[in-house]
Short mmCIF file of C-alpha atoms and ligand atoms in Angstrom, two decimals:
data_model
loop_
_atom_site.label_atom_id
_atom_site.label_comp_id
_atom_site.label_asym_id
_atom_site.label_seq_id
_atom_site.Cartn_x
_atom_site.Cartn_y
_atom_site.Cartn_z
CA UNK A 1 0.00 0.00 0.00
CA UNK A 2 1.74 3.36 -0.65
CA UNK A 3 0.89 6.00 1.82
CA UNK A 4 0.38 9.82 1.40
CA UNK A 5 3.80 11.52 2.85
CA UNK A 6 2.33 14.66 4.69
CA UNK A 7 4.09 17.42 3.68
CA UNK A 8 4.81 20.20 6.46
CA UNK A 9 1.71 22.52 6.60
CA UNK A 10 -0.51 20.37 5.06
CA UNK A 11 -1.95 19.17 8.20
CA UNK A 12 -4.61 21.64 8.45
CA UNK A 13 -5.21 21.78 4.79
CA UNK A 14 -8.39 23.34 3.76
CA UNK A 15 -8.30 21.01 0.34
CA UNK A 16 -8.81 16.95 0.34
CA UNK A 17 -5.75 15.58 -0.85
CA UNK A 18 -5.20 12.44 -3.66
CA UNK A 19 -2.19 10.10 -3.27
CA UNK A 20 -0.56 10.20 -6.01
CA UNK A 21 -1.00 13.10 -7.41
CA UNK A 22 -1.00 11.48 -10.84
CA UNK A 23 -4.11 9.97 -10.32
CA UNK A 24 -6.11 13.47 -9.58
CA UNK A 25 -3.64 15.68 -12.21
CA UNK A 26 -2.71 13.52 -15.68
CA UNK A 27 -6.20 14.90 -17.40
CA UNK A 28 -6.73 18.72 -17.87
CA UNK A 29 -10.66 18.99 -17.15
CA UNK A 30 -11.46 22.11 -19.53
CA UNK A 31 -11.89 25.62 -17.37
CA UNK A 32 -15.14 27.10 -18.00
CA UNK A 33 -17.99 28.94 -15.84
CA UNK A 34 -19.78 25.40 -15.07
CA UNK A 35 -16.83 23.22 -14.62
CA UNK A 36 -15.07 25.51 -12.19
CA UNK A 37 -18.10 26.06 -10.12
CA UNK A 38 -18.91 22.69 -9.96
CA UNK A 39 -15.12 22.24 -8.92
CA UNK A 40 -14.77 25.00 -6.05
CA UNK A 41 -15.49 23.95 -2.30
CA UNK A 42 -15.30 27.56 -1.08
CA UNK A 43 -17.91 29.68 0.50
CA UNK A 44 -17.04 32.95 -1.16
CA UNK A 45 -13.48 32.84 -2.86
CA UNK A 46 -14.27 32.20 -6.32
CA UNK A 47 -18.27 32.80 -6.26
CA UNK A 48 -18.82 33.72 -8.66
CA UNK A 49 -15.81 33.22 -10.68
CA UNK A 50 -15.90 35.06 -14.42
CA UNK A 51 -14.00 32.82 -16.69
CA UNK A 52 -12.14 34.25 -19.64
CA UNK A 53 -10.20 32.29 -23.03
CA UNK A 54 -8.36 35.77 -23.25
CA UNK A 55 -7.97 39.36 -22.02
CA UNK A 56 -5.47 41.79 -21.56
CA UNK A 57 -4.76 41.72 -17.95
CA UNK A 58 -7.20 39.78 -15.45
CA UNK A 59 -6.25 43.34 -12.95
CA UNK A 60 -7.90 45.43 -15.57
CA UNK A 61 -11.02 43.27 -16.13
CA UNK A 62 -11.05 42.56 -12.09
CA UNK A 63 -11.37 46.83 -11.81
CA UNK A 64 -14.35 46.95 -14.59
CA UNK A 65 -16.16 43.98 -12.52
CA UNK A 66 -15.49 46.26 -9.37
CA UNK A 67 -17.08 49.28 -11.25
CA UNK A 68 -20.29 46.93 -11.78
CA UNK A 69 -20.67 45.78 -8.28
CA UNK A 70 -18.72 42.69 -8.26
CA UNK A 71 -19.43 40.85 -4.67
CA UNK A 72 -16.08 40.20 -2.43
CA UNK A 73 -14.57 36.72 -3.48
CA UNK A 74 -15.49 37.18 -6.83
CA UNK A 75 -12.56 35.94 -8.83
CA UNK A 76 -11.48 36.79 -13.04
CA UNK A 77 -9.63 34.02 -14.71
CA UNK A 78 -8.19 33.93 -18.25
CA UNK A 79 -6.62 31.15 -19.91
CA UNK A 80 -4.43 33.89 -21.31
CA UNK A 81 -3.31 37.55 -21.14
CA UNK A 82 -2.13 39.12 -23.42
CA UNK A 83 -0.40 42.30 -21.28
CA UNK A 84 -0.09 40.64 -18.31
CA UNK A 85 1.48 42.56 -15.55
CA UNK A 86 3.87 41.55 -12.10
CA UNK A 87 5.19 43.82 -10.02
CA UNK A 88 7.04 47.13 -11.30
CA UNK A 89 5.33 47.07 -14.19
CA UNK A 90 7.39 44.20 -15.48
CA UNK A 91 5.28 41.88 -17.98
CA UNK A 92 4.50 38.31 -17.17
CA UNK A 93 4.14 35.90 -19.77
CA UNK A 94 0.75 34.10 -19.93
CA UNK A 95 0.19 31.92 -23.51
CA UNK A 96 -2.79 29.73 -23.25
CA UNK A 97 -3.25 25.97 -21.64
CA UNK A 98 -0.29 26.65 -19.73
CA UNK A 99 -0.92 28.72 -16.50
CA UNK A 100 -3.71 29.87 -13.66
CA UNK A 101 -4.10 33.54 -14.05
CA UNK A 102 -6.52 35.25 -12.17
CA UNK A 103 -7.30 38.06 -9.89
CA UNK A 104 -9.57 38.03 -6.31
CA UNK A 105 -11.62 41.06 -5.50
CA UNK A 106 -11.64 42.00 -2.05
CA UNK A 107 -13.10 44.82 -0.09
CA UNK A 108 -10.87 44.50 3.37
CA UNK A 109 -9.74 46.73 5.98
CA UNK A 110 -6.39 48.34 5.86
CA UNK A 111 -4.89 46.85 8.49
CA UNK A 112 -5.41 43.29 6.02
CA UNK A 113 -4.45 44.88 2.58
CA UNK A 114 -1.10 44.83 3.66
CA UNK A 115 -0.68 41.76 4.80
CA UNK A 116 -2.51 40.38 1.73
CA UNK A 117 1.01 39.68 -0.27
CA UNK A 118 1.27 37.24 3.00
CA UNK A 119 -2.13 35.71 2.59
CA UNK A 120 -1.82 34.97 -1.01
CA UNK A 121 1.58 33.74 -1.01
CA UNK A 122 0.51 31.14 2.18
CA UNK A 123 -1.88 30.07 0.10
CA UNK A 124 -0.07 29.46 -3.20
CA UNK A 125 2.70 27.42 -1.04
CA UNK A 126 0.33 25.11 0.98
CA UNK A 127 -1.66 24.69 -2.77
CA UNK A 128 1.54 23.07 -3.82
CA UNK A 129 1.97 20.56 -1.40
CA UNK A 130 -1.48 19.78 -1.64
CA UNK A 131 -1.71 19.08 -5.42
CA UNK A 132 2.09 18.01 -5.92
CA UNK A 133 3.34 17.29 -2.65
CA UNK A 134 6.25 19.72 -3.62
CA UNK A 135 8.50 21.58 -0.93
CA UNK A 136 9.05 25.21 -2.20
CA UNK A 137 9.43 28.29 -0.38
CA UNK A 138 8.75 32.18 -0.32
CA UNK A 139 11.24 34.52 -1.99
CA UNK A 140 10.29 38.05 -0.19
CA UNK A 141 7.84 39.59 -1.25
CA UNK A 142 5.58 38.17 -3.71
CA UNK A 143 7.46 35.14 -5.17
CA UNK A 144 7.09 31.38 -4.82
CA UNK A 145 9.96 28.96 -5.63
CA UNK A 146 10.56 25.55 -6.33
CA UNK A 147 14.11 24.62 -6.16
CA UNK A 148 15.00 28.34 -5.81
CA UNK A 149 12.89 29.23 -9.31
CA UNK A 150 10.23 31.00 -9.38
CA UNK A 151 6.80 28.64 -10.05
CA UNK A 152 4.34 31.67 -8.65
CA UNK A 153 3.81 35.86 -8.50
CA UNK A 154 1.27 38.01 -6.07
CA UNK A 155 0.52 41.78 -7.30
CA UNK A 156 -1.54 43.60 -4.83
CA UNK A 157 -3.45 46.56 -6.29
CA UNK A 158 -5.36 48.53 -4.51
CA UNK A 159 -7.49 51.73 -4.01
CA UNK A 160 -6.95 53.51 -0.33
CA UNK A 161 -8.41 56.95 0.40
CA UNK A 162 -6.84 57.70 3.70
CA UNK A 163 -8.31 54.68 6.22
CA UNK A 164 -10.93 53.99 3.73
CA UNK A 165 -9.73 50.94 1.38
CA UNK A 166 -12.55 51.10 -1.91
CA UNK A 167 -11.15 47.77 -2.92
CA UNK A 168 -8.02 45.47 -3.22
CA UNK A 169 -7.12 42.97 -6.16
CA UNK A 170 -4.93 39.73 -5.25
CA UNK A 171 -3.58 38.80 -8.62
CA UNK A 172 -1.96 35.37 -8.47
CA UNK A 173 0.01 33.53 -11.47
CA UNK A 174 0.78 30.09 -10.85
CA UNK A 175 3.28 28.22 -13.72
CA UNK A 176 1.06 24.97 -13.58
CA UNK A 177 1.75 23.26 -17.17
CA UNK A 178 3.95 26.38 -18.65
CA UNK A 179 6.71 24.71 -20.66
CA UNK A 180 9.10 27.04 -19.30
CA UNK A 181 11.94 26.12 -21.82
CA UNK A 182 10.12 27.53 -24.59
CA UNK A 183 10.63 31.14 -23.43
CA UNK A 184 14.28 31.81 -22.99
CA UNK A 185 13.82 35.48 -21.33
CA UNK A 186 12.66 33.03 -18.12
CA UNK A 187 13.76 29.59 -19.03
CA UNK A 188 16.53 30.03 -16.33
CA UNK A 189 14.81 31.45 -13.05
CA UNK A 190 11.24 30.00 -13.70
CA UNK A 191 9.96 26.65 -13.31
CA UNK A 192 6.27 25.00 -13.44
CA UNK A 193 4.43 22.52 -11.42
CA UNK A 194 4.75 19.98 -14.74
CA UNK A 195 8.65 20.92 -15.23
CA UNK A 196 9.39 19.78 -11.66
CA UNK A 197 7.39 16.51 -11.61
CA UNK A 198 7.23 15.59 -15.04
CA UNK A 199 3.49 15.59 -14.88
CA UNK A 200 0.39 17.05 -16.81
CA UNK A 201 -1.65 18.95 -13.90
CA UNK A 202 -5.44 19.71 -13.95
CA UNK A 203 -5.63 23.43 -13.63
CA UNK A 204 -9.14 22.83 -12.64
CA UNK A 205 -7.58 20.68 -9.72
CA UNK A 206 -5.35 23.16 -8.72
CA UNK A 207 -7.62 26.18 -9.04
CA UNK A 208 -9.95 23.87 -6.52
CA UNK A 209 -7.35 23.66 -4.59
CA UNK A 210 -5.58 27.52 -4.36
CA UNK A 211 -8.84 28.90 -3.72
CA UNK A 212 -9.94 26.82 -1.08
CA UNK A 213 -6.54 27.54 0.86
CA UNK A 214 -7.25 31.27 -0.05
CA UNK A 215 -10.52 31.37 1.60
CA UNK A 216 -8.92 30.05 4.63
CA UNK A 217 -5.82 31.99 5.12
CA UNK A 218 -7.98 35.24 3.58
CA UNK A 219 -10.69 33.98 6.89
CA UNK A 220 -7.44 33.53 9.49
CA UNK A 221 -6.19 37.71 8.48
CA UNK A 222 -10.04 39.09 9.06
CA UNK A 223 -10.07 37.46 12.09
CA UNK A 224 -6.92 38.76 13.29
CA UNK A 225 -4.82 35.21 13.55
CA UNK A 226 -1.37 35.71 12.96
CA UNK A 227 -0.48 34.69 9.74
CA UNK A 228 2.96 36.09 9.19
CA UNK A 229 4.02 33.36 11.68
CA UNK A 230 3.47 31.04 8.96
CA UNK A 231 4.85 33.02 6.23
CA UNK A 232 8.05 34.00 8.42
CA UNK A 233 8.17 29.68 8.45
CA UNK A 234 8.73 29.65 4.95
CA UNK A 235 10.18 32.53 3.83
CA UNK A 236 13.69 31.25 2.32
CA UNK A 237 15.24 35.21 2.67
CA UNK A 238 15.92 35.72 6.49
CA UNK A 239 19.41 35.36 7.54
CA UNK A 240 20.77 36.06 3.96
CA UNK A 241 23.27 38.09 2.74
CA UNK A 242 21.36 40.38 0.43
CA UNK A 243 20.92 43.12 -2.30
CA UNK A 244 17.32 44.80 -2.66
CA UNK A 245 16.72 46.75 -5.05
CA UNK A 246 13.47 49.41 -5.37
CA UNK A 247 13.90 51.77 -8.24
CA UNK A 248 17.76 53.78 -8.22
CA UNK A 249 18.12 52.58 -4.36
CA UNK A 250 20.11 49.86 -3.84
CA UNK A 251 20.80 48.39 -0.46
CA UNK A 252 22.64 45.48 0.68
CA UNK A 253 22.74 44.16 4.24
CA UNK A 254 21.77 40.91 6.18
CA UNK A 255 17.96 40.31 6.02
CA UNK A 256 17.06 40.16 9.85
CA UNK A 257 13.58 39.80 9.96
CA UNK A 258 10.37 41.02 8.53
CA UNK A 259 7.66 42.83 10.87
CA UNK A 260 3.81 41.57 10.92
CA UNK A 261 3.19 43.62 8.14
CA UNK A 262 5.42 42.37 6.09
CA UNK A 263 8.23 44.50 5.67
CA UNK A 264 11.62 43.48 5.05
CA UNK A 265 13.90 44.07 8.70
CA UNK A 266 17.58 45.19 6.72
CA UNK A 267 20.67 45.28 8.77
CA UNK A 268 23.24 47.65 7.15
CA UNK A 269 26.77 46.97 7.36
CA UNK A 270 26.51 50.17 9.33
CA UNK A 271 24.17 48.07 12.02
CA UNK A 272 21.46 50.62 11.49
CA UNK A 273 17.83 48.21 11.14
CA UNK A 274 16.05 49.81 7.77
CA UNK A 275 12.64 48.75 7.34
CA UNK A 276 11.89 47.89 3.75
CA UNK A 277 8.28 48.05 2.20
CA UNK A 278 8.98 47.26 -1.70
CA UNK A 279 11.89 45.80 -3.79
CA UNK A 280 12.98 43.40 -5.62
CA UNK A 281 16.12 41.39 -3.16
CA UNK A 282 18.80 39.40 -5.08
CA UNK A 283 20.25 36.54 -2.69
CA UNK A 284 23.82 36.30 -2.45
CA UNK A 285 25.45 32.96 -3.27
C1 BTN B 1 5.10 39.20 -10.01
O1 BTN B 1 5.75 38.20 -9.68
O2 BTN B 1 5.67 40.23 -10.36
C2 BTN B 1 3.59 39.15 -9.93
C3 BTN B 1 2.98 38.47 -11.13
C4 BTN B 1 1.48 38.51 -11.08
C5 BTN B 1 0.85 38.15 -12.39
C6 BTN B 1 -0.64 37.99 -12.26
S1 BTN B 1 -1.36 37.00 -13.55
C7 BTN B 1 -2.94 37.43 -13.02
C8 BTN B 1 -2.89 38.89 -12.71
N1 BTN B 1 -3.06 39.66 -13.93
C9 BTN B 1 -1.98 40.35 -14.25
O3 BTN B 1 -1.85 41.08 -15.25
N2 BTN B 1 -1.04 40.16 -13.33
C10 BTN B 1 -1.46 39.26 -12.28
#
């Protein structure tokens, strides 16, 4: 009989779990409206969930749902963008039948929009293990590696007047089937769930899946659990010689710690502690 190995974090799993993982992921069931409702065991996340074959960027379409009314949870999926966005503006590559890209609307307090990088990263990393029983790790702030590339992004946008937050917009990528080798620009610091295992995943399985461990790290942050304990766990940066880099400032140091917001704890070579909101951090080797 060949047992289910439990990977760490998985205990308290908010998805059911399939050993092996070949027998839930070898056939793509096809995303559309009915299939991925039929597929989600959330309350909210996902509810509804606007399925797309194409759009520009799942952010802009996520806004114009916003502008209609969309309900909190509601989530925008495309099976491609075609100016899809990460952080700094930088483009991310989306072709079709490869990836998950979507966006979650949200209407939290401020307090939780910041610590929503956090949320969405917990919930890409425990998604993993559940689906592919892969160890990977968080690269601060938004990235999710697997054997130190990068398999998953989180951009946060948001609209803050003062205290008032109008709405936030989790956009999560997640390299699920991308043949990663096909696009040199990424080919050396990217990876994809099939390029580690060698397997053909269900996206539909692993939307199921990232969404249902959203709902419940998204419930843990209303309710005011800590969940940058668990982040802090797997965030592969602290203790590092680093480099971060946020526009022309550059600033190297060891990184100490990060604060329960999020923010990167920097100790200078001058010992001074600088606290560090937004960058991009290159690990030494
Ligand atoms: C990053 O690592 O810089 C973040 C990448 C986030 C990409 C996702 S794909 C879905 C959503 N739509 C976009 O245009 N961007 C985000």
């Amino acid at each position: 009989m060949v047992t289910a190995p439990i990977p760490v974090g998985v205990q308290n799993s908010a998805y059911r779990f399939v050993w092996p993982p070949s027998l839930n992921c070898m056939e793509e069931n096809i995303l559309s409206a009915e299939s991925i409702r039929d597929a989600l065991n959330t309350k909210y996340i996902g509810r509804p969930t606007f399925y797309y074959p194409s759009v520009s960027s799942t952010m802009d379409v996520a806004r114009q749902s916003i502008a209609k009314g969309a309900s909190e949870g509601t989530v925008v999926l495309a099976d491609e963008q075609t100016s899809g966005r990460g952080r700094l503006r930088r483009e991310w590559v989306s072709p079709p039948d490869s990836s998950l890209t979507l966006s979650i609307i949200l209407y939290p307090k401020l307090v939780q929009v910041q610590r929503l990088t956090m949320a969405a990263c917990i919930a890409i990393a425990r998604c993993i293990e559940d689906v592919a029983y892969l160890e990977n790790s968080i690269k601060w702030p938004n990235d999710v590696l697997i054997n130190d590339k990068k398999v998953s992004g989180v951009l946060i946008e948001s609209d803050v007047a003062g205290d008032n937050v109008n709405y936030a917009i989790v956009g999560i990528a997640l390299n699920v089937n991308l043949d990663v080798d096909s696009y040199p620009e990424i080919a050396a610091i990217a990876t994809s769930l099939k390029r580690e295992l060698g397997l053909h995943f269900s996206r539909l399985d692993v939307l199921a899946s990232l969404l249902a461990e959203f709902e419940a790290v998204y419930n843990a942050l209303c309710k005011g659990e800590p969940i940058q304990l668990e982040w802090k766990r797997r965030l592969k940066t602290l203790g590092q010689n680093v480099t971060v880099r946020c526009g022309d400032v550059v600033r190297k140091g060891v990184a100490e710690d990060v604060d329960d917001d999020g923010n990167l704890l920097l100790r200078l070579p001058n010992k001074k502690l600088e606290v560090i909101s937004a960058g991009d951090v290159t690990l030494k080797g």
